[in-house]
PDB file of C-alpha atoms in Angstrom:
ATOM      1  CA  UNK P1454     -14.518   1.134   6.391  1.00 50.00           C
ATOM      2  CA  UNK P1455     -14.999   4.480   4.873  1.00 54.00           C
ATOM      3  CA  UNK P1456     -12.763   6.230   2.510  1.00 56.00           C
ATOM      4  CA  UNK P1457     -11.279   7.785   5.510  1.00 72.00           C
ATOM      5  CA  UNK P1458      -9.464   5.671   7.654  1.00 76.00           C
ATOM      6  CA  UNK P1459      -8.368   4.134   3.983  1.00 77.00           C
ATOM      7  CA  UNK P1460      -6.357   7.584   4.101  1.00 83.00           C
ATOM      8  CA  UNK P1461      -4.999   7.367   7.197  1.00 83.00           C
ATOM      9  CA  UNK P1462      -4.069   3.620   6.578  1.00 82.00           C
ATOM     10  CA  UNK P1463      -2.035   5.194   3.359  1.00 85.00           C
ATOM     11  CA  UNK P1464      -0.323   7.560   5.114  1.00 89.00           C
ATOM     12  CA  UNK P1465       1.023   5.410   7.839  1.00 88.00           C
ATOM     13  CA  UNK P1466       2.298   3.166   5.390  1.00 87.00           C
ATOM     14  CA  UNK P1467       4.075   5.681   3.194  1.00 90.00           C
ATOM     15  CA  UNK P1468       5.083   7.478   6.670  1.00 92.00           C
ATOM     16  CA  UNK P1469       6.795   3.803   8.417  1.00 93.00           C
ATOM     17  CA  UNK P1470       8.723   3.646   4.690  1.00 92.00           C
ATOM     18  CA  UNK P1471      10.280   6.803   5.107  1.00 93.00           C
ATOM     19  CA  UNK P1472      10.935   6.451   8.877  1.00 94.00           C
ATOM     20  CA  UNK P1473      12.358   2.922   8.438  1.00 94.00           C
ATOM     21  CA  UNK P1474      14.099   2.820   4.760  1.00 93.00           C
ATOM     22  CA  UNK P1475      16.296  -0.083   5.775  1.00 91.00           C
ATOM     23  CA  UNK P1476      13.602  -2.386   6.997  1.00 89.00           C
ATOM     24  CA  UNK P1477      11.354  -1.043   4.264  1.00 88.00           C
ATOM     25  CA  UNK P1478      14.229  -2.136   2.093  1.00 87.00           C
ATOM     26  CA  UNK P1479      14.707  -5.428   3.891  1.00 80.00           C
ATOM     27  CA  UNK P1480      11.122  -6.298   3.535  1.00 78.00           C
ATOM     28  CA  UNK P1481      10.468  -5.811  -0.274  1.00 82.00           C
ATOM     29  CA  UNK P1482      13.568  -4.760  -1.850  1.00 83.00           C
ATOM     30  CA  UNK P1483      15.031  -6.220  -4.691  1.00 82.00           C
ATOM     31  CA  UNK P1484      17.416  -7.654  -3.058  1.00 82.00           C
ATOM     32  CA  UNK P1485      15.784  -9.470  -0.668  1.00 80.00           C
ATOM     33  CA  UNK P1486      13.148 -11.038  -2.775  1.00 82.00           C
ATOM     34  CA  UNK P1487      15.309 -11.745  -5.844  1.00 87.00           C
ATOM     35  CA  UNK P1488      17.767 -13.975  -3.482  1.00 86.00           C
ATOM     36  CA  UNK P1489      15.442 -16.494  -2.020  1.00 85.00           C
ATOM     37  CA  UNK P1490      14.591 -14.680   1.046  1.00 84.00           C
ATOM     38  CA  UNK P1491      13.992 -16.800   4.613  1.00 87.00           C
ATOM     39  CA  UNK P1492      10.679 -18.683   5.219  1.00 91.00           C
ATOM     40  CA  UNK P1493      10.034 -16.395   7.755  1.00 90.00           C
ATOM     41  CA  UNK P1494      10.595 -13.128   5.932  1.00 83.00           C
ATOM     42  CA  UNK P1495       8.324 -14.143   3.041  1.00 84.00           C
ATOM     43  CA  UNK P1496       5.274 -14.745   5.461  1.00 90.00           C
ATOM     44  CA  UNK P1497       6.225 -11.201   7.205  1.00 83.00           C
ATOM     45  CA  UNK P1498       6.276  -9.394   3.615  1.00 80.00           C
ATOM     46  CA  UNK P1499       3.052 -11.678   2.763  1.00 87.00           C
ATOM     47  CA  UNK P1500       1.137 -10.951   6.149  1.00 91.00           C
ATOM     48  CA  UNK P1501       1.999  -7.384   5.352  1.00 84.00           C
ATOM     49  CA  UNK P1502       0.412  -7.473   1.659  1.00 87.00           C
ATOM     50  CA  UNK P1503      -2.553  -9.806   3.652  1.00 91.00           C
ATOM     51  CA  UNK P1504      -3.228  -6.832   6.152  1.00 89.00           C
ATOM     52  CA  UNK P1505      -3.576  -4.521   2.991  1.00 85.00           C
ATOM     53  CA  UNK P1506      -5.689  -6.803   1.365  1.00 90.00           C
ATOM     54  CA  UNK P1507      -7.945  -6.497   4.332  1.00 90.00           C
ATOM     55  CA  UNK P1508      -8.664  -3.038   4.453  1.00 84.00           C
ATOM     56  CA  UNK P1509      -8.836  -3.126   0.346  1.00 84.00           C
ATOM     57  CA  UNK P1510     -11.516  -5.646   1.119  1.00 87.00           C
ATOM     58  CA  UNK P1511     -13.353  -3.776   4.207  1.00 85.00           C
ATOM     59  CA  UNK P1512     -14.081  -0.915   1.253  1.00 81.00           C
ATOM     60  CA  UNK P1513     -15.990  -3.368  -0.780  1.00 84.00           C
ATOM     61  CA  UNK P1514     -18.176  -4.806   2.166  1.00 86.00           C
ATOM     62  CA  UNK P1515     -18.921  -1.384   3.019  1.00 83.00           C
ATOM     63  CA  UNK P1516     -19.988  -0.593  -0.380  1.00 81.00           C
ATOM     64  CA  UNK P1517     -17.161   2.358  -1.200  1.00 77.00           C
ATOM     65  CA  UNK P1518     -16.199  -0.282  -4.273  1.00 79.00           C
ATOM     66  CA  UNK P1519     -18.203  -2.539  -7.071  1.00 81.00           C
ATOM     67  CA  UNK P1520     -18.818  -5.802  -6.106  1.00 82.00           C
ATOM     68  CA  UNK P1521     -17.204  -6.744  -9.619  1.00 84.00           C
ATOM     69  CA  UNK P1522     -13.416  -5.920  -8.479  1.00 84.00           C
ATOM     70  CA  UNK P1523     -11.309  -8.155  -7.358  1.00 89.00           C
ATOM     71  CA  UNK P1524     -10.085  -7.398  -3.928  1.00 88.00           C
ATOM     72  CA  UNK P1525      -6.705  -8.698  -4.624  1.00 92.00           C
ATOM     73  CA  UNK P1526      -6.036  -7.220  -7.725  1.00 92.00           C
ATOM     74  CA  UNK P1527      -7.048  -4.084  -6.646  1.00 88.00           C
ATOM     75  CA  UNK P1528      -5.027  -4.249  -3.763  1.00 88.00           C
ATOM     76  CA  UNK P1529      -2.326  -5.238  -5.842  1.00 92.00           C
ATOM     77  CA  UNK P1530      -2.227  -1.912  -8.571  1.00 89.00           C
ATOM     78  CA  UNK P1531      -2.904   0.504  -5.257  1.00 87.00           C
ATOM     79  CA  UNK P1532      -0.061  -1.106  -3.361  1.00 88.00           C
ATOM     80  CA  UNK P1533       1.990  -1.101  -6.387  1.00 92.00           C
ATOM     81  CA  UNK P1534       1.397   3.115  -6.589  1.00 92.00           C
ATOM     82  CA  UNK P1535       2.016   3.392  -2.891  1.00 90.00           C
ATOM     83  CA  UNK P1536       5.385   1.189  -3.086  1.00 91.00           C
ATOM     84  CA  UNK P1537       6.311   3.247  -6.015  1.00 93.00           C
ATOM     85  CA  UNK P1538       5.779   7.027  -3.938  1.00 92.00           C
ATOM     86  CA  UNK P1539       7.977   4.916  -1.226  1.00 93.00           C
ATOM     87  CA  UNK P1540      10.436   3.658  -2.898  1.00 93.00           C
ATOM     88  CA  UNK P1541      11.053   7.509  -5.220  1.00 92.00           C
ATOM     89  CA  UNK P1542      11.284   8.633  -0.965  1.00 92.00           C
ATOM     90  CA  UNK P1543      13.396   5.694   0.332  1.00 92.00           C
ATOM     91  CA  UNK P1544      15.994   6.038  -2.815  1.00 91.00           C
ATOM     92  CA  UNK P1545      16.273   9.862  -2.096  1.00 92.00           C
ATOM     93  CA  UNK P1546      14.592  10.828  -5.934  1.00 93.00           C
ATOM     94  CA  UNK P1547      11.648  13.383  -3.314  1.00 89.00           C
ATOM     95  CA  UNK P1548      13.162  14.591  -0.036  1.00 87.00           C
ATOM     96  CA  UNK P1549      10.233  15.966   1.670  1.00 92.00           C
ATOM     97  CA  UNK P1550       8.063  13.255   3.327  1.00 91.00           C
ATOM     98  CA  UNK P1551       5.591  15.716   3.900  1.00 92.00           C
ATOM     99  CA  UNK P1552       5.247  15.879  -0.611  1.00 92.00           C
ATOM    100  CA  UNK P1553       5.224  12.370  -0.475  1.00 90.00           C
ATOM    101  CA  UNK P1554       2.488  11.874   1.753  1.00 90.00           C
ATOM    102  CA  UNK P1555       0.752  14.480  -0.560  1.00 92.00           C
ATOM    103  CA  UNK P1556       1.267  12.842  -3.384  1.00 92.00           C
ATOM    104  CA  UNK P1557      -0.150   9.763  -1.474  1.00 90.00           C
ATOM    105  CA  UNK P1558      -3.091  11.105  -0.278  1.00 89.00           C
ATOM    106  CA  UNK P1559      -3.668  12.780  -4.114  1.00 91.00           C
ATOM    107  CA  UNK P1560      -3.144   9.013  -5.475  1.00 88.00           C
ATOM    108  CA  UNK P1561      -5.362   7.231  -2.724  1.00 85.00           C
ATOM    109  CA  UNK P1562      -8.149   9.831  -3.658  1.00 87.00           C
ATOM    110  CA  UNK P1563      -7.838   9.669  -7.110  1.00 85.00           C
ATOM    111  CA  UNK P1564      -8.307   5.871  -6.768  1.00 80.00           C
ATOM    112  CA  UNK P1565     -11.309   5.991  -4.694  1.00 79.00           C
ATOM    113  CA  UNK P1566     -12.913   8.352  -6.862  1.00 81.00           C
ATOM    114  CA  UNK P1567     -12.431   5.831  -9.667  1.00 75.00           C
ATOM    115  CA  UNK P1568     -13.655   3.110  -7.233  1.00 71.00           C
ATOM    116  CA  UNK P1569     -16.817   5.345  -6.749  1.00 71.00           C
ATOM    117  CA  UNK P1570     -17.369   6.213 -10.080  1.00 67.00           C
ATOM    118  CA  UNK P1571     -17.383   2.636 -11.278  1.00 58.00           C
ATOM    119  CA  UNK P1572     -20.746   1.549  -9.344  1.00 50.00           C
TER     120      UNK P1572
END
């Protein structure tokens, strides 16, 4: 996977938060996770994160970041910037989706740049 479709991935993601604040909020809100959420739920959210993890791990094999980083973690600090930049959109603090997928795209690049510079 190139650093590419990693953008595009980051985008849709901020872009189905904004379009779908409730089930954004349903799926990892505090809320939901702080009250024992269903079985079923939990797996969705985790299949979600799993899916992420993926394409974190598709820019290792393809060589776009060291072999030394943990896949997980990694995916774990960008997905915790992205949630962030969705959550300041979903709770009304930006307005403009079209800043917030900015500020994405300016966060997802300045990660990948650290990815590459780390090799």
């Amino acid at each position: 996977m190139s650093p590419t479709p990693f953008l595009f991935h980051v985008i849709a993601y901020v872009r189905y938060a904004a379009e779908n604040p409730e089930k954004y909020e349903l799926m990892f809100g505090a809320v939901t996770w702080r009250n024992e959420p269903s079985a079923e739920l939990t797996e969705k959210g985790h299949a979600t994160f799993r899916r992420y993890t993926h394409i974190i791990r598709q820019l290792k094999e393809h060589g776009d970041m060291p072999d030394y980083f943990d896949e997980t973690r990694m995916s774990q600090i960008t997905w915790a910037t992205l949630h962030g930049l969705c959550r300041l959109k979903t709770d009304g603090v930006f307005v403009s989706l079209e800043a917030v997928e900015e500020m994405s795209l300016y966060a997802a690049e300045m990660i990948l740049s650290v990815l590459k510079g780390q090799k």
